[in-house]
């Protein structure tokens, strides 16, 4: 399709619309190409490198089973012939398959194996590719610090050896990492840098991917017009190069944008459009994502029976194709449905199952969401020992992930619980720790709220002077944020505290 569109452009009646020779060369360079090989019984003599090359093409078209078979054969041949480069390459491609299936622990193991071999044989390009793959897996596991470290290392190697495509790919994944961490300004900067490099070298698929990233940044910021504009832009690129799955992805992202805007009818239309394409090309992962997205729409509408049906459908597809990450997400969402219905035992069962899936595949971010949901459920059921256990587990996860804002939130929740249990000493220590993190991350609202809660902690202990001091600080921050209701709460608190420590006769 991409080649056909290029030829049509070359035949344009208007010379100004015909691509230049340089543009033609660039576009042909990036087109898929196949390597001829025999399908006869003698195919076993094919080199491991050729088998890996063919497997790479299968991966690009989501034929993961065929790719896995070829890579296992390639691995056997490479090991028997002591071809270390081919062994590393097979590990790298196997990692791609595991990553696409949501098998993150296996994916990371494969990427590390490839990285170590490439480093040992001195292949800088291979080392950069393995580091890039490792970064992407660590990002998906929620291990953002390791992801960033590997990605920066890959980017620097690509820059040193003059590989602009690799450099753009690494910067693009850095954008994904920053986006996942909520650092949207850094994410936008990275995606723009990647976009400009891709445009300069004429890599249309990469250009579309970078614009896709920008669409996600704008969606998360609530800049829906810019998100929609970016989505249409990368959709048009995919249409031009004949990447059908990209058209489905564009429809899916548009549906997500409209769902975020609570324009559910428009979201359903785009989900349906994406589903039709995914069904036509046989993309089961895409169909599962659509089922999950549609179920989220029903959940928001409080149509819990339809939501449950959709999440179960997504769960079944994810299980069938071996996408453990998707499976965990669907089971977690089913738990949310049960929670909203008041079916607390079923909700707990779903959350525990999701947590176990996330733990098994090494998805720390997913584990945190399941543990947080369990904590909220136990809070509702007044099972405070389990609430405490959940919040302490959350703190451990966020400490490992170096997610300071989420760590501060979990710490504050634990401090609130301990305050209700009259464990004032530890609660005070936790509030102080959370406050330091909020100040560091610049989260002014949460910092103000933390000071307000600390004021109540002091008031409960009749430490009225300290209570007045921290709530005065809280009041100042709420005033700067323009939150009048919270400001009035602080004023009422301060009046009450002054009456307490001044005495009734003052």
Coordinates of C-alpha atoms in Angstrom, one line a residue:
X1 CA 0.0 0.0 0.0
X2 CA 2.8 2.4 0.9
X3 CA 4.6 1.7 -2.4
X4 CA 1.4 2.0 -4.4
X5 CA 0.6 5.4 -2.8
X6 CA 4.2 6.6 -3.6
X7 CA 3.8 5.5 -7.3
X8 CA 0.5 7.4 -7.5
X9 CA 2.1 10.5 -6.2
X10 CA 4.9 10.2 -8.7
X11 CA 2.3 10.1 -11.5
X12 CA 0.7 13.3 -10.4
X13 CA -0.2 15.7 -13.2
X14 CA 1.1 18.6 -11.2
X15 CA 4.9 18.6 -10.9
X16 CA 4.8 20.5 -7.7
X17 CA 2.9 17.6 -6.0
X18 CA 5.4 14.9 -7.2
X19 CA 7.9 13.8 -4.5
X20 CA 11.5 14.6 -4.9
X21 CA 14.1 11.9 -5.6
X22 CA 15.4 12.2 -2.0
X23 CA 11.8 11.9 -0.7
X24 CA 11.2 8.7 -2.8
X25 CA 14.5 7.2 -1.6
X26 CA 13.6 7.9 2.1
X27 CA 10.1 6.4 1.7
X28 CA 11.3 3.3 -0.1
X29 CA 14.0 2.8 2.6
X30 CA 11.4 2.6 5.3
X31 CA 9.0 0.2 3.5
X32 CA 8.7 -3.4 4.7
X33 CA 10.8 -5.8 2.7
X34 CA 10.8 -9.6 2.7
X35 CA 13.7 -11.9 2.5
X36 CA 13.2 -14.9 0.1
X37 CA 13.5 -18.3 1.7
X38 CA 12.5 -21.8 0.9
X39 CA 9.6 -23.5 2.6
X40 CA 10.9 -27.0 1.7
X41 CA 12.2 -29.5 4.1
X42 CA 15.7 -28.2 3.6
X43 CA 14.7 -24.9 5.4
X44 CA 16.4 -26.2 8.6
X45 CA 19.7 -25.2 7.0
X46 CA 18.7 -21.6 6.9
X47 CA 20.8 -19.4 9.1
X48 CA 19.6 -18.3 12.5
X49 CA 19.9 -14.7 11.3
X50 CA 17.5 -15.3 8.4
X51 CA 15.0 -17.0 10.7
X52 CA 15.2 -14.1 13.1
X53 CA 14.6 -11.6 10.2
X54 CA 11.5 -13.5 9.1
X55 CA 10.3 -13.6 12.7
X56 CA 10.7 -9.9 13.0
X57 CA 8.3 -9.4 10.0
X58 CA 5.8 -11.7 11.7
X59 CA 6.0 -9.7 14.9
X60 CA 5.4 -6.5 12.9
X61 CA 2.1 -8.0 11.7
X62 CA 1.1 -9.4 15.2
X63 CA 1.7 -13.0 14.1
X64 CA 3.3 -13.8 17.4
X65 CA 2.9 -17.6 17.4
X66 CA 4.6 -18.0 14.0
X67 CA 7.4 -15.6 15.2
X68 CA 7.9 -17.5 18.4
X69 CA 8.3 -20.8 16.5
X70 CA 10.9 -19.3 14.1
X71 CA 12.9 -17.7 17.0
X72 CA 13.1 -20.9 19.0
X73 CA 14.5 -22.6 15.9
X74 CA 16.9 -19.7 15.4
X75 CA 18.0 -19.9 19.0
X76 CA 18.8 -23.6 18.6
X77 CA 20.8 -23.0 15.4
X78 CA 22.6 -20.0 16.9
X79 CA 23.7 -21.9 20.0
X80 CA 24.8 -25.0 18.0
X81 CA 26.9 -22.8 15.7
X82 CA 28.1 -20.6 18.6
X83 CA 26.8 -17.5 16.8
X84 CA 26.6 -15.1 19.7
X85 CA 25.2 -12.2 17.7
X86 CA 22.4 -14.4 16.4
X87 CA 21.7 -15.7 19.9
X88 CA 21.5 -12.1 21.2
X89 CA 19.2 -11.1 18.3
X90 CA 16.9 -14.1 19.0
X91 CA 16.8 -13.1 22.7
X92 CA 15.9 -9.5 21.7
X93 CA 13.0 -10.7 19.4
X94 CA 11.7 -13.1 22.0
X95 CA 11.6 -10.2 24.4
X96 CA 9.5 -8.3 21.9
X97 CA 7.0 -11.2 21.8
X98 CA 6.9 -11.5 25.6
X99 CA 6.4 -7.7 25.9
X100 CA 3.5 -7.7 23.4
X101 CA 1.9 -10.6 25.3
X102 CA 2.2 -8.7 28.6
X103 CA 4.7 -11.2 30.0
X104 CA 6.9 -8.5 31.4
X105 CA 9.2 -10.6 33.6
X106 CA 10.1 -12.9 30.7
X107 CA 10.5 -9.8 28.4
X108 CA 12.9 -8.2 30.8
X109 CA 14.9 -11.4 31.2
X110 CA 15.3 -11.7 27.4
X111 CA 16.3 -8.0 27.1
X112 CA 18.9 -8.4 29.8
X113 CA 20.3 -11.6 28.1
X114 CA 20.6 -9.7 24.8
X115 CA 22.1 -6.7 26.4
X116 CA 24.8 -8.8 28.1
X117 CA 25.8 -10.6 25.0
X118 CA 25.9 -7.5 22.8
X119 CA 28.1 -5.8 25.5
X120 CA 30.4 -8.8 25.6
X121 CA 30.9 -9.0 21.8
X122 CA 31.2 -5.2 21.5
X123 CA 28.2 -4.6 19.3
X124 CA 27.2 -1.1 20.1
X125 CA 24.2 -1.0 17.9
X126 CA 22.9 -4.2 19.3
X127 CA 23.6 -3.0 22.9
X128 CA 21.6 0.2 22.2
X129 CA 18.7 -1.9 20.8
X130 CA 18.7 -4.1 23.9
X131 CA 18.8 -1.2 26.2
X132 CA 15.9 0.4 24.3
X133 CA 13.9 -2.8 24.7
X134 CA 14.8 -3.1 28.4
X135 CA 13.7 0.5 28.9
X136 CA 10.3 -0.1 27.3
X137 CA 9.7 -3.2 29.4
X138 CA 10.7 -1.5 32.6
X139 CA 8.3 1.4 31.7
X140 CA 5.5 -1.1 31.3
X141 CA 6.3 -2.7 34.7
X142 CA 6.1 0.7 36.3
X143 CA 9.8 0.8 37.1
X144 CA 10.3 4.2 35.7
X145 CA 13.7 5.0 37.1
X146 CA 15.3 1.9 35.6
X147 CA 13.4 2.6 32.4
X148 CA 14.7 6.1 32.1
X149 CA 18.3 5.0 32.9
X150 CA 18.3 2.4 30.2
X151 CA 16.6 4.7 27.7
X152 CA 19.1 7.5 28.2
X153 CA 22.0 5.0 27.8
X154 CA 20.4 3.7 24.6
X155 CA 19.9 7.3 23.3
X156 CA 23.5 8.3 24.0
X157 CA 24.9 5.2 22.2
X158 CA 22.6 5.9 19.2
X159 CA 23.8 9.5 19.1
X160 CA 27.4 8.4 19.3
X161 CA 27.2 5.9 16.4
X162 CA 25.1 8.3 14.3
X163 CA 21.9 6.2 14.3
X164 CA 19.2 8.9 14.0
X165 CA 16.4 6.4 13.9
X166 CA 17.5 4.7 17.1
X167 CA 18.0 8.1 18.7
X168 CA 14.4 9.1 17.8
X169 CA 13.0 5.8 19.1
X170 CA 14.8 6.2 22.4
X171 CA 13.6 9.8 22.8
X172 CA 10.0 8.6 21.9
X173 CA 10.1 6.0 24.7
X174 CA 11.4 8.6 27.1
X175 CA 8.3 10.5 26.2
X176 CA 6.2 7.5 27.2
X177 CA 8.1 7.2 30.5
X178 CA 7.6 10.8 31.4
X179 CA 3.9 10.5 30.4
X180 CA 3.5 7.5 32.7
X181 CA 5.1 9.5 35.5
X182 CA 2.8 12.4 34.9
X183 CA 5.7 14.7 33.8
X184 CA 3.7 15.9 30.9
X185 CA 5.9 18.9 30.0
X186 CA 8.9 16.6 29.7
X187 CA 6.8 14.1 27.7
X188 CA 5.7 16.8 25.3
X189 CA 9.3 18.0 24.8
X190 CA 10.5 14.4 24.1
X191 CA 7.7 13.6 21.6
X192 CA 8.3 16.9 19.7
X193 CA 12.0 16.1 19.5
X194 CA 11.3 12.5 18.3
X195 CA 8.7 13.9 15.8
X196 CA 11.2 16.4 14.3
X197 CA 13.9 13.7 13.9
X198 CA 11.5 11.3 12.3
X199 CA 10.3 14.0 9.9
X200 CA 13.9 14.9 9.0
X201 CA 14.8 11.3 8.1
X202 CA 11.4 10.6 6.4
X203 CA 10.4 7.7 8.7
X204 CA 6.6 8.0 8.5
X205 CA 5.7 5.2 10.9
X206 CA 7.9 6.8 13.6
X207 CA 6.5 10.2 12.8
X208 CA 3.0 8.8 13.4
X209 CA 4.1 7.2 16.6
X210 CA 5.5 10.4 18.0
X211 CA 2.3 12.3 17.1
X212 CA 0.4 9.6 18.8
X213 CA 2.4 10.3 22.0
X214 CA 1.6 14.0 21.7
X215 CA -2.1 13.1 21.4
X216 CA -1.9 11.2 24.6
X217 CA -0.2 14.1 26.4
X218 CA -2.9 16.5 25.3
X219 CA -5.6 14.1 26.3
X220 CA -4.2 13.7 29.8
X221 CA -3.9 17.5 30.1
X222 CA -7.6 17.9 29.1
X223 CA -6.5 19.7 25.9
X224 CA -9.0 17.7 23.9
X225 CA -9.0 19.8 20.7
X226 CA -5.2 19.5 20.4
X227 CA -5.5 15.8 21.2
X228 CA -8.1 15.3 18.5
X229 CA -6.0 17.3 16.0
X230 CA -2.9 15.2 16.7
X231 CA -5.0 12.0 16.5
X232 CA -6.3 12.9 13.0
X233 CA -2.7 13.7 11.9
X234 CA -1.2 10.4 12.8
X235 CA -4.3 8.6 11.4
X236 CA -3.7 10.3 8.0
X237 CA -0.1 9.2 8.1
X238 CA -1.1 5.6 8.8
X239 CA -3.6 5.7 6.0
X240 CA -1.0 6.9 3.6
X241 CA 1.6 4.2 4.4
X242 CA -1.1 1.5 4.4
X243 CA -0.8 0.6 8.1
X244 CA -4.4 -0.7 8.8
X245 CA -3.7 -1.4 12.5
X246 CA -2.7 2.2 12.8
X247 CA -6.1 3.3 11.5
X248 CA -7.7 1.2 14.2
X249 CA -5.4 2.7 16.8
X250 CA -6.4 6.2 15.7
X251 CA -10.1 5.4 16.1
X252 CA -9.4 3.8 19.5
X253 CA -7.5 6.9 20.7
X254 CA -10.3 9.2 19.5
X255 CA -12.8 7.0 21.4
X256 CA -10.6 7.4 24.5
X257 CA -10.5 11.1 24.0
X258 CA -14.3 11.3 23.8
X259 CA -14.7 9.0 26.8
X260 CA -12.4 11.3 28.8
X261 CA -14.7 14.2 27.8
X262 CA -17.7 12.1 28.9
X263 CA -19.1 12.3 25.3
X264 CA -20.0 8.7 25.5
X265 CA -22.1 8.4 22.2
X266 CA -19.1 9.7 20.2
X267 CA -16.8 7.4 22.1
X268 CA -19.0 4.4 21.2
X269 CA -19.0 5.3 17.5
X270 CA -15.2 5.4 17.4
X271 CA -14.9 2.2 19.5
X272 CA -17.2 0.5 16.9
X273 CA -15.1 1.8 14.0
X274 CA -11.9 0.5 15.6
X275 CA -13.5 -2.8 16.4
X276 CA -14.6 -3.3 12.8
X277 CA -11.0 -2.8 11.6
X278 CA -9.5 -5.0 14.3
X279 CA -12.0 -7.8 13.5
X280 CA -11.2 -7.5 9.8
X281 CA -7.4 -7.9 10.4
X282 CA -7.8 -10.4 13.1
X283 CA -6.1 -8.4 15.9
X284 CA -7.4 -10.1 19.0
X285 CA -5.5 -7.7 21.4
X286 CA -7.2 -4.7 19.7
X287 CA -10.6 -6.4 20.1
X288 CA -9.9 -7.0 23.8
X289 CA -8.9 -3.3 24.2
X290 CA -12.1 -2.2 22.5
X291 CA -14.2 -4.5 24.7
X292 CA -12.5 -3.1 27.8
X293 CA -13.0 0.5 26.6
X294 CA -16.7 0.0 25.8
X295 CA -17.1 -1.6 29.3
X296 CA -15.6 1.5 30.9
X297 CA -18.2 3.6 29.1
X298 CA -21.0 1.4 30.5
X299 CA -19.4 1.6 34.0
X300 CA -19.3 5.4 33.9
X301 CA -23.0 5.3 32.9
X302 CA -23.6 3.0 35.9
X303 CA -24.8 0.3 33.5
X304 CA -23.1 -2.4 35.6
X305 CA -24.5 -5.5 33.9
X306 CA -23.3 -4.3 30.5
X307 CA -20.0 -3.2 32.0
X308 CA -19.5 -6.7 33.6
X309 CA -20.3 -8.4 30.3
X310 CA -17.7 -6.2 28.5
X311 CA -15.0 -6.8 31.1
X312 CA -15.6 -10.5 31.0
X313 CA -15.3 -10.5 27.2
X314 CA -12.0 -8.6 27.4
X315 CA -10.8 -10.9 30.2
X316 CA -11.5 -14.0 28.0
X317 CA -9.7 -12.6 25.0
X318 CA -6.7 -11.5 27.0
X319 CA -6.5 -14.9 28.6
X320 CA -6.7 -16.6 25.2
X321 CA -3.9 -14.6 23.7
X322 CA -1.8 -14.7 26.8
X323 CA -1.8 -11.0 27.5
X324 CA -1.3 -11.1 31.3
X325 CA -1.2 -7.3 31.7
X326 CA -4.5 -6.9 29.9
X327 CA -5.9 -9.8 31.9
X328 CA -5.0 -8.1 35.2
X329 CA -6.6 -4.8 34.0
X330 CA -9.8 -6.6 33.1
X331 CA -10.0 -8.5 36.4
X332 CA -9.3 -5.3 38.3
X333 CA -12.1 -3.5 36.4
X334 CA -14.5 -6.4 37.2
X335 CA -13.6 -5.8 40.9
X336 CA -14.6 -2.1 40.5
X337 CA -18.0 -3.2 39.1
X338 CA -18.6 -5.6 42.1
X339 CA -17.5 -2.8 44.5
X340 CA -19.9 -0.3 43.0
X341 CA -22.7 -2.9 43.3
X342 CA -21.9 -3.5 47.0
X343 CA -20.7 -7.1 46.2
X344 CA -17.7 -6.7 48.5
X345 CA -16.7 -10.4 48.6
X346 CA -16.6 -10.6 44.8
X347 CA -14.8 -7.3 44.6
X348 CA -12.1 -8.6 47.1
X349 CA -11.7 -11.8 45.1
X350 CA -11.2 -9.8 41.8
X351 CA -8.8 -7.4 43.4
X352 CA -6.7 -10.2 45.0
X353 CA -6.6 -12.1 41.6
X354 CA -5.6 -8.9 39.8
X355 CA -2.9 -8.2 42.4
X356 CA -1.5 -11.7 42.0
X357 CA -1.4 -11.4 38.2
X358 CA 0.4 -8.1 38.4
X359 CA 2.9 -9.5 41.0
X360 CA 3.6 -12.5 38.8
X361 CA 4.4 -10.5 35.7
X362 CA 6.3 -7.8 37.6
X363 CA 3.9 -5.0 36.9
X364 CA 4.5 -2.8 39.9
X365 CA 2.2 0.0 38.8
X366 CA -0.7 -2.5 38.4
X367 CA 0.1 -4.1 41.7
X368 CA -0.3 -0.7 43.3
X369 CA -3.7 -0.1 41.8
X370 CA -5.0 -3.4 43.0
X371 CA -3.5 -2.9 46.5
X372 CA -5.0 0.6 46.7
X373 CA -8.4 -0.8 45.7
X374 CA -8.2 -3.5 48.4
X375 CA -7.3 -0.8 50.9
X376 CA -10.4 1.2 50.0
X377 CA -12.6 -1.9 50.2
X378 CA -11.2 -2.8 53.7
X379 CA -11.7 0.8 54.8
X380 CA -15.4 0.5 53.8
X381 CA -15.7 -2.8 55.7
X382 CA -13.9 -1.3 58.7
X383 CA -11.3 -4.0 58.6
X384 CA -8.6 -1.6 59.8
X385 CA -5.8 -4.1 60.3
X386 CA -6.1 -5.0 56.6
X387 CA -6.4 -1.4 55.7
X388 CA -3.1 -0.7 57.5
X389 CA -1.5 -3.7 55.8
X390 CA -2.6 -2.4 52.4
X391 CA -1.3 1.1 52.9
X392 CA 2.0 -0.1 54.2
X393 CA 2.3 -2.4 51.1
X394 CA 1.5 0.6 48.9
X395 CA 4.3 2.7 50.6
X396 CA 6.8 -0.1 49.9
X397 CA 5.7 -0.3 46.2
X398 CA 5.9 3.5 45.6
X399 CA 9.2 3.6 47.4
X400 CA 10.6 1.0 45.0
X401 CA 9.2 2.9 42.1
X402 CA 10.5 6.2 43.4
X403 CA 7.0 7.7 42.7
X404 CA 7.2 10.4 45.3
X405 CA 3.8 11.9 44.9
X406 CA 2.0 8.5 45.1
X407 CA 4.2 7.6 48.1
X408 CA 3.2 10.8 49.8
X409 CA -0.5 10.1 49.2
X410 CA -0.2 6.5 50.6
X411 CA 1.7 7.8 53.6
X412 CA -0.9 10.5 54.3
X413 CA -3.7 7.8 54.1
X414 CA -1.8 5.6 56.6
X415 CA -1.3 8.6 58.9
X416 CA -5.0 9.3 58.9
X417 CA -5.7 5.7 59.8
X418 CA -3.2 5.8 62.7
X419 CA -4.6 9.1 63.9
X420 CA -8.1 7.5 64.3
X421 CA -6.4 4.6 66.2
X422 CA -4.7 7.2 68.5
X423 CA -1.3 6.2 67.3
X424 CA -0.3 9.9 67.3
X425 CA 3.5 9.5 67.4
X426 CA 3.8 7.4 64.2
X427 CA 1.0 9.4 62.5
X428 CA 2.9 12.7 63.1
X429 CA 6.1 11.2 61.7
X430 CA 4.3 10.0 58.6
X431 CA 2.6 13.4 58.1
X432 CA 5.9 15.1 58.3
X433 CA 7.4 12.6 55.8
X434 CA 4.6 13.1 53.3
X435 CA 4.8 16.9 53.7
X436 CA 8.4 16.9 52.7
X437 CA 7.6 14.9 49.6
X438 CA 4.7 17.2 48.6
X439 CA 7.0 20.2 49.0
X440 CA 9.6 18.5 46.9
X441 CA 7.2 17.7 44.1
X442 CA 5.5 21.1 44.2
X443 CA 2.0 19.6 45.0
X444 CA 0.7 22.7 46.8
X445 CA -2.9 21.4 47.3
X446 CA -1.8 18.1 48.9
X447 CA 0.7 20.0 51.0
X448 CA -2.1 22.3 52.3
X449 CA -4.4 19.3 53.0
X450 CA -1.6 17.6 54.8
X451 CA -1.0 20.6 57.1
X452 CA -4.8 20.7 57.7
X453 CA -4.8 17.1 58.8
X454 CA -1.7 17.6 60.9
X455 CA -3.6 20.4 62.7
X456 CA -6.3 18.0 63.7
X457 CA -3.7 15.6 64.9
X458 CA -2.2 18.2 67.2
X459 CA -5.7 19.4 68.3
X460 CA -6.6 15.9 69.4
X461 CA -3.6 15.9 71.7
X462 CA -4.4 19.4 73.0
X463 CA -1.3 20.8 71.4
X464 CA -3.2 23.9 70.3
X465 CA -0.3 26.2 69.6
X466 CA 1.2 23.8 67.1
X467 CA -2.3 23.1 65.6
X468 CA -2.8 26.9 65.1
X469 CA 0.7 27.2 63.4
X470 CA 0.2 24.4 60.8
X471 CA -3.4 25.3 60.0
X472 CA -2.3 28.9 59.5
X473 CA 0.2 27.6 56.9
X474 CA -2.6 25.5 55.3
X475 CA -4.9 28.6 55.2
X476 CA -2.2 30.6 53.4
X477 CA -1.8 27.9 50.7
X478 CA -5.5 27.4 50.2
X479 CA -5.8 31.2 49.8
X480 CA -3.1 31.1 47.1
X481 CA -5.0 28.3 45.3
X482 CA -8.2 30.3 45.5
X483 CA -10.1 27.5 47.4
X484 CA -12.6 29.6 49.4
X485 CA -14.4 26.7 51.0
X486 CA -11.2 25.2 52.4
X487 CA -10.1 28.6 53.5
X488 CA -13.3 29.0 55.5
X489 CA -12.7 25.6 57.1
X490 CA -9.3 26.8 58.2
X491 CA -10.8 30.0 59.7
X492 CA -13.4 28.0 61.7
X493 CA -10.7 25.7 62.9
X494 CA -8.5 28.5 64.0
X495 CA -11.3 30.2 65.9
X496 CA -12.2 27.0 67.7
X497 CA -8.5 26.3 68.6
X498 CA -8.0 29.8 70.0
X499 CA -11.1 29.4 72.2
X500 CA -9.7 26.0 73.5
X501 CA -6.3 27.2 74.6
X502 CA -7.4 30.7 75.6
X503 CA -9.9 29.2 78.1
X504 CA -13.7 29.7 78.3
X505 CA -13.3 32.9 80.3
X506 CA -10.9 34.7 78.0

